[in-house]
Short mmCIF file of C-alpha atoms and ligand atoms in Angstrom, two decimals:
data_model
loop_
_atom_site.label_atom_id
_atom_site.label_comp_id
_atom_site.label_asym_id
_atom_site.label_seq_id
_atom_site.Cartn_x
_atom_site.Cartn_y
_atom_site.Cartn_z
CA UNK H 1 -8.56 29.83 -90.62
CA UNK H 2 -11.22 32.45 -90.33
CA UNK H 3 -11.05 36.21 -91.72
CA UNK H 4 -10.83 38.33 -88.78
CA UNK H 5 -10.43 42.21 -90.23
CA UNK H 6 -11.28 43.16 -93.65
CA UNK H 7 -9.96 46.45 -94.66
CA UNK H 8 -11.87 47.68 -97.74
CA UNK H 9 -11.07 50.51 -99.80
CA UNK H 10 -9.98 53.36 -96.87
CA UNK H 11 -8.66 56.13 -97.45
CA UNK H 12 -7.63 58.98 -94.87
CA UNK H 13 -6.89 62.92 -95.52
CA UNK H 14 -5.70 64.75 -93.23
CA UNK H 15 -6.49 68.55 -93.74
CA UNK H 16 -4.18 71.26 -91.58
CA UNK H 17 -5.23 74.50 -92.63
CA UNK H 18 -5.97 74.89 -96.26
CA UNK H 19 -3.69 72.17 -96.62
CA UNK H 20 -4.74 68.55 -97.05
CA UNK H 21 -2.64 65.45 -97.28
CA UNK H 22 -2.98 62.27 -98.43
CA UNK H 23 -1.98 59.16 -95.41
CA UNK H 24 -3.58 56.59 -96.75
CA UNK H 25 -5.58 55.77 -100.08
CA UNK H 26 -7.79 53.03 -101.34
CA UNK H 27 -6.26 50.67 -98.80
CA UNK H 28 -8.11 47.01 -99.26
CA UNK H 29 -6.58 43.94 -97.56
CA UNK H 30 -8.09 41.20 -95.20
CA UNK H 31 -6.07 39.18 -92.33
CA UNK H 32 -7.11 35.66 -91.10
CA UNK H 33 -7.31 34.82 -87.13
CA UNK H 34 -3.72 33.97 -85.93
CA UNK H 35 -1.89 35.66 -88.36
CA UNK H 36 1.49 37.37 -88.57
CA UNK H 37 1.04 40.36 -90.58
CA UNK H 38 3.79 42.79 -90.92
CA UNK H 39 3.47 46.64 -92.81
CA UNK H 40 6.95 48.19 -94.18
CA UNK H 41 7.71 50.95 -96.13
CA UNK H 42 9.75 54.00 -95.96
CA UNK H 43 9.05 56.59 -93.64
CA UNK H 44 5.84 58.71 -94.38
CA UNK H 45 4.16 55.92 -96.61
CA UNK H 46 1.02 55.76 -94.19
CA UNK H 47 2.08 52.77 -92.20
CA UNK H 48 0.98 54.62 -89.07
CA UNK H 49 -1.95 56.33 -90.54
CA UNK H 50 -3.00 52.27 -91.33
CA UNK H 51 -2.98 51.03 -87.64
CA UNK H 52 -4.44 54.02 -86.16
CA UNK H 53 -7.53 54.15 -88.15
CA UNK H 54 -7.67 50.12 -87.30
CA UNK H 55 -7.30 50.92 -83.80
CA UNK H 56 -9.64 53.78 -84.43
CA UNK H 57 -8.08 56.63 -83.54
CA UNK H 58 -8.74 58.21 -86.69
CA UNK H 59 -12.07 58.79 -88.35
CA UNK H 60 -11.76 57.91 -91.97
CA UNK H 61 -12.65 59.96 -95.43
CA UNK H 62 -14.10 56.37 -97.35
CA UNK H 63 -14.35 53.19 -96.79
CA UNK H 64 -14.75 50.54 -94.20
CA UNK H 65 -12.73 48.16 -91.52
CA UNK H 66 -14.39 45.35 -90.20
CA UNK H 67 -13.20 43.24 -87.34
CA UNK H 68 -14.94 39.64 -86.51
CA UNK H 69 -18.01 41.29 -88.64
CA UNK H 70 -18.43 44.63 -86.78
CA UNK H 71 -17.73 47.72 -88.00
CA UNK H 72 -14.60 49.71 -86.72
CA UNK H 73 -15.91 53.36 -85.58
CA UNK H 74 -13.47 54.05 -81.82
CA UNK H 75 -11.08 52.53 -79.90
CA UNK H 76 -12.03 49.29 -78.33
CA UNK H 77 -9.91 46.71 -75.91
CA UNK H 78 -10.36 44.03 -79.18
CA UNK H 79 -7.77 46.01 -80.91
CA UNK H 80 -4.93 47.33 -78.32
CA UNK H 81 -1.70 49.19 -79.79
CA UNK H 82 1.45 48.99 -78.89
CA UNK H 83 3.55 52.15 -79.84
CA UNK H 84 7.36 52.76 -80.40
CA UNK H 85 7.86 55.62 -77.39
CA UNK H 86 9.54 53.16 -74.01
CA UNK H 87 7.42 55.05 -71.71
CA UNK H 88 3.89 53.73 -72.46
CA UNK H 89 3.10 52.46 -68.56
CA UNK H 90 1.51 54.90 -65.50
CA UNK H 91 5.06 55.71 -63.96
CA UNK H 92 2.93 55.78 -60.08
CA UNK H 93 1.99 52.48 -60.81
CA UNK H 94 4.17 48.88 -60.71
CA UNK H 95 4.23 46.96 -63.50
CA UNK H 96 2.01 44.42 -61.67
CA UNK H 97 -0.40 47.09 -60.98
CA UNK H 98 -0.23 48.51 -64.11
CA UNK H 99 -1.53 45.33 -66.05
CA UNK H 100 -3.76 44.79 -63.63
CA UNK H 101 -5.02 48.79 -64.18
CA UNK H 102 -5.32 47.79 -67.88
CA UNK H 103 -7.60 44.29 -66.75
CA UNK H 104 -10.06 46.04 -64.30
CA UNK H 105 -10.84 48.70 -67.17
CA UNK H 106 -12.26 45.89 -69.25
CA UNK H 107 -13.07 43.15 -66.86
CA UNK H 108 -16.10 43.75 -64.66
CA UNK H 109 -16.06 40.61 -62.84
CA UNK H 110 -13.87 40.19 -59.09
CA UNK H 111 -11.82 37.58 -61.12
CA UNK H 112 -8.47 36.74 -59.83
CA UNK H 113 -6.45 39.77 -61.34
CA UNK H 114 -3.38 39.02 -59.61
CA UNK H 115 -2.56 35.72 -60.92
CA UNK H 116 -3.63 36.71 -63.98
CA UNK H 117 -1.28 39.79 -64.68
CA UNK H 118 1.71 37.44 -62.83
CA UNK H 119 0.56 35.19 -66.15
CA UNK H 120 1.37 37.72 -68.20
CA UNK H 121 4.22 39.25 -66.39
CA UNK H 122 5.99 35.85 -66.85
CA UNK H 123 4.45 35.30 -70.33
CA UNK H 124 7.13 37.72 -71.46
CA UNK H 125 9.96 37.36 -69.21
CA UNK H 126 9.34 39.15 -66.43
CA UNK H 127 8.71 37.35 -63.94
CA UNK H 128 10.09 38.41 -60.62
CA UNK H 129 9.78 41.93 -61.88
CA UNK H 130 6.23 42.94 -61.05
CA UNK H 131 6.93 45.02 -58.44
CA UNK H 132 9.16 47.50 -60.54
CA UNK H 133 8.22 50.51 -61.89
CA UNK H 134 8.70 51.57 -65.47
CA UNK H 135 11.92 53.45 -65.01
CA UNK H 136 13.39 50.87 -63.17
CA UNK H 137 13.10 49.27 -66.12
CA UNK H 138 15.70 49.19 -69.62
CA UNK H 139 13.86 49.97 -73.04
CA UNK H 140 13.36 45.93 -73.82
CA UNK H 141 11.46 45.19 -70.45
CA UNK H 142 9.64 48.31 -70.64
CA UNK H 143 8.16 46.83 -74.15
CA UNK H 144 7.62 43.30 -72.81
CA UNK H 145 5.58 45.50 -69.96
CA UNK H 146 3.68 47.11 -72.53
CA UNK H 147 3.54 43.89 -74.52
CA UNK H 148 1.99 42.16 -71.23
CA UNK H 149 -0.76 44.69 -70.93
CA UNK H 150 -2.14 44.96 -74.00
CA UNK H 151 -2.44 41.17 -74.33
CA UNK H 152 -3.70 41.33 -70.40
CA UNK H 153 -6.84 42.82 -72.00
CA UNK H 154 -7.21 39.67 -74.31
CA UNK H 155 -7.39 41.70 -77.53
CA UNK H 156 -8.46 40.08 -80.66
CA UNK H 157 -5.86 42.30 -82.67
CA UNK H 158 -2.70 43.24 -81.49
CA UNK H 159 -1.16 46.51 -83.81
CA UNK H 160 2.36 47.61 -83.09
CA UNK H 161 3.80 50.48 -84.38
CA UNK H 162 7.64 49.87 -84.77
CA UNK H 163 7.77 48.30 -81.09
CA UNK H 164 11.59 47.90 -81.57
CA UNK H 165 12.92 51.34 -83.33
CA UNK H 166 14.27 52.53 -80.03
CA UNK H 167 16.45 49.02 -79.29
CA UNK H 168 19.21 47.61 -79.51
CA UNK H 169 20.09 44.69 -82.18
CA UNK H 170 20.67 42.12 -79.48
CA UNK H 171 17.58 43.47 -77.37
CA UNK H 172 15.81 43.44 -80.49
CA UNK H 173 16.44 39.59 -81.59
CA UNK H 174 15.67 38.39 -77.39
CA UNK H 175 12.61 40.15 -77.66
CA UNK H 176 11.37 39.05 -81.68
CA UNK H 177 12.16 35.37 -79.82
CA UNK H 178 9.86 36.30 -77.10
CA UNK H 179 7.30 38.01 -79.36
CA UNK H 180 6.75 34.73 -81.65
CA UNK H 181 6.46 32.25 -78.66
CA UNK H 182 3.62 34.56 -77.13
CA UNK H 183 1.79 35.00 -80.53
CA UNK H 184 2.04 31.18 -80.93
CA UNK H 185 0.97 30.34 -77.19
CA UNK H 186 -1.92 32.77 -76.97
CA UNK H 187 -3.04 33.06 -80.79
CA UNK H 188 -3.40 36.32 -80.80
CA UNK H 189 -3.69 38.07 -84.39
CA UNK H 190 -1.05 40.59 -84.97
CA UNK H 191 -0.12 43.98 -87.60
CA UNK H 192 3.43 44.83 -86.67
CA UNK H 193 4.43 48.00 -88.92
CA UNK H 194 8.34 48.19 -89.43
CA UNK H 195 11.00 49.74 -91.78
CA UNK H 196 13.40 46.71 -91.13
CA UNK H 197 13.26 44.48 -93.91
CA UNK H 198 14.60 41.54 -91.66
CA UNK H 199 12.53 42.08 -88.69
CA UNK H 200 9.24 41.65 -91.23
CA UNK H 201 10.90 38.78 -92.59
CA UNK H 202 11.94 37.37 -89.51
CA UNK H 203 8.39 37.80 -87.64
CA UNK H 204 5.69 37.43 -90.41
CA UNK H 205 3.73 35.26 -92.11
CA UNK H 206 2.70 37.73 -94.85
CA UNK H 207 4.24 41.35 -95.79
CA UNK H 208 2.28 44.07 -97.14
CA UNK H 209 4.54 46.83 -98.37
CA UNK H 210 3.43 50.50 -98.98
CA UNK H 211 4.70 53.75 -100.94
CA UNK H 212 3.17 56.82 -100.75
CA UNK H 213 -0.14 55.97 -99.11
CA UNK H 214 -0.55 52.86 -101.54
CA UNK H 215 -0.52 49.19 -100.77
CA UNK H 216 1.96 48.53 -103.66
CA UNK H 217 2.15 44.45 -102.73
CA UNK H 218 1.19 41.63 -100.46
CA UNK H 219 4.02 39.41 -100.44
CA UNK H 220 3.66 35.51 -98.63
CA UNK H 221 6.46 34.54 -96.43
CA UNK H 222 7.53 31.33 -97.88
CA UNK H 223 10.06 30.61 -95.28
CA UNK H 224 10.07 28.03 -92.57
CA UNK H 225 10.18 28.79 -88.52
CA UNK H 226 12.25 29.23 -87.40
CA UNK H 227 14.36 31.85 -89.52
CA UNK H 228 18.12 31.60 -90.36
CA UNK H 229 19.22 34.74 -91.54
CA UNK H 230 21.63 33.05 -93.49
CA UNK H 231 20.00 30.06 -94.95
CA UNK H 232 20.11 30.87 -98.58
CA UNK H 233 16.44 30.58 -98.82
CA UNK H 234 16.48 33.41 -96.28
CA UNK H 235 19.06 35.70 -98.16
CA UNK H 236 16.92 35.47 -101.76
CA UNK H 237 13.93 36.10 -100.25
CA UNK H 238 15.55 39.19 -98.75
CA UNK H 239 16.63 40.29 -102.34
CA UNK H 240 12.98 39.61 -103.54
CA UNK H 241 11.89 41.94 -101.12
CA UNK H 242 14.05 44.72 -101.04
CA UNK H 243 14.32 45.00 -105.10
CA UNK H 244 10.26 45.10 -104.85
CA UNK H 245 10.87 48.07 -102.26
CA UNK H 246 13.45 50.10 -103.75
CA UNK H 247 11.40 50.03 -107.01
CA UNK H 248 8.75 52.49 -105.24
CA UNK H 249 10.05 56.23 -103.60
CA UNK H 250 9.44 58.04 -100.38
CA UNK H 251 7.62 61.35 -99.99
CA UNK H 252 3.82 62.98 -100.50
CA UNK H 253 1.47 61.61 -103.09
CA UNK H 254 2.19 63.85 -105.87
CA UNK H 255 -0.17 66.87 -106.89
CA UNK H 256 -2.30 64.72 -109.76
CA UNK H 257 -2.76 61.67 -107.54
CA UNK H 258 -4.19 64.04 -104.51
CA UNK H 259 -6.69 65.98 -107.02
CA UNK H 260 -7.85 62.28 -107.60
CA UNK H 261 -8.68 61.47 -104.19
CA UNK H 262 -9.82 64.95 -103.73
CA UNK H 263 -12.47 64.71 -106.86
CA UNK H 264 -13.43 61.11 -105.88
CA UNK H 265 -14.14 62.51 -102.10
CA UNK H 266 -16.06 65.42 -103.24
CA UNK H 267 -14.05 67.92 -100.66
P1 LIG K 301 4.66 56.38 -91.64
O1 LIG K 301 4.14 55.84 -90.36
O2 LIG K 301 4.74 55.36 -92.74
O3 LIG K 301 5.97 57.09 -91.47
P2 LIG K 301 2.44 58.23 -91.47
O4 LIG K 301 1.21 57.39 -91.50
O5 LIG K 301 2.87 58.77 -90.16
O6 LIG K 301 3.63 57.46 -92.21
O7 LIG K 301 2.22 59.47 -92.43
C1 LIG K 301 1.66 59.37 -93.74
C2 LIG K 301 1.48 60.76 -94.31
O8 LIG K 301 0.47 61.43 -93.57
C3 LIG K 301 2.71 61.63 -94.22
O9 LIG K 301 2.74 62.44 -95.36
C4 LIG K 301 2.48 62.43 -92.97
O10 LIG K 301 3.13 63.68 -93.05
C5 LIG K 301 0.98 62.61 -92.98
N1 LIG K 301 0.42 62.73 -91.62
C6 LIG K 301 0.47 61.81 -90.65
N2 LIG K 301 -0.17 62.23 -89.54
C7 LIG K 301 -0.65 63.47 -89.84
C8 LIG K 301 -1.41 64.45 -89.12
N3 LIG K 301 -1.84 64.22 -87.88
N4 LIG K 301 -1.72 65.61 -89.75
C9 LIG K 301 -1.31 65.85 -91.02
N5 LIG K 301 -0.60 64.97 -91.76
C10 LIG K 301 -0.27 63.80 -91.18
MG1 LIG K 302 4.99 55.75 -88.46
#
């Protein structure tokens, strides 16, 4: 497998007012093309402030992100998010039209866009549904939509941002189905941040868990696909990873460790 994104040493400050805050610090981790990589830790641990300065949203204090050897510096179709919120598609437009929206943005050519986004429509499930809009639509098929057009756009790195928070357990476990038979079919690299211990297990091939703006741990997935949730191999793994998370805490970096980044940035 090839390295696709190397993440070295970034760290990100956010300054409101006077006041500065510490997302993310001295991040450094690489993922390989085709990889399953998910992000959990408790709310406010910079899992957010992660993907967004990969997508490039956010400028960062230090470091650098690399993706297939070029520098990240803006948002680009190779890296396409996919956000928690259900309402993420033009509500004027169709579903159909929506992907296809999403296509002509990126693809110049007078290619067959059509066929395409009814590729993609039924790539997730939802075929026959094209001609909907968005709030015709309940919360799981409005993020297979989303899901559709971001990978419409043939992006090298798909980043989700807690996709699922807003569903429902059984919508949840239709849709994690779907999700791992379009990352195997198309290939497509993907950092899915979560809280849910079992969703990371469940989805990923590797886990990297963060506390207050630290990567604390990159943890392999040893377990085969597809996952039993209660295979015994399943349930100690499980253990493994939730004694490794309750060992850190939630909340701001503490007042010593942000004078650290503070000195080393030279604010
Ligand atoms: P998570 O996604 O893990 O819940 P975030 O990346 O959203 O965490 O937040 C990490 C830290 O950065 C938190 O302390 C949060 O309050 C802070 N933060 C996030 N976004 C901003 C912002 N736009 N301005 C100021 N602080 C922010
Ligand atoms: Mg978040």
């Amino acid at each position: 497998m090839n390295n696709l994104l190397t993440v070295s040493n970034i760290t990100k400050v956010y300054e409101s007012g006077k006041r500065k805050v510490v997302g993310i610090q001295d991040i450094s981790f690489c993922v390989e093309e085709g990889e399953f990589v998910s992000v959990i830790g408790p709310s406010g641990c910079g899992k957010s402030t992660l993907l967004r300065c990969i997508a490039g949203f956010e400028k960062i204090n230090s470091g650098d992100i690399c993706l297939d050897g070029h520098k990240v510096r803006r948002p680009e179709p190779s890296r396409f998010m996919v956000f928690q919120g259900l309402d993420q598609l033009f509500p004027w437009l169709t579903l159909k039209e929506n992907i296809i929206f999403a296509m002509k943005a990126v693809d110049k050519s007078q290619g067959s866009f059509e066929k395409k986004a009814d590729y993609y429509l039924e790539l997730v499930g939802l075929e026959g549904f094209g001609n909907f809009y968005g709030y015709q639509l309940s919360g799981g098929m409005k993020q297979r939509a989303a899901i559709a057009r971001a990978l419409s756009v043939r992006p090298k790195l798909l980043l989700m941002d807690e996709p699922f928070g807003s569903l429902d357990a059984f919508t949840r476990r239709a849709i994690h189905q779907m999700l791992l038979n379009v990352w195997q079919k198309t290939g497509v690299t993907i950092i899915f941040v979560t809280h849910d211990m079992e969703e990371a297990i469940d989805l990923s091939d590797k886990i990297l868990v963060f506390a207050k703006g630290r990567l604390k741990g990159l943890i392999e997935n040893p377990l085969p696909r597809p996952r039993e949730r209660d295979a015994t191999a399943y349930r100690s793994f499980l253990l493994k990873l939730s004694s490794f998370l309750e060992e850190e805490t939630t909340g701001f970096l503490d007042s010593e460790a942000l004078s650290a980044v503070e000195a080393k940035l030279a604010f």
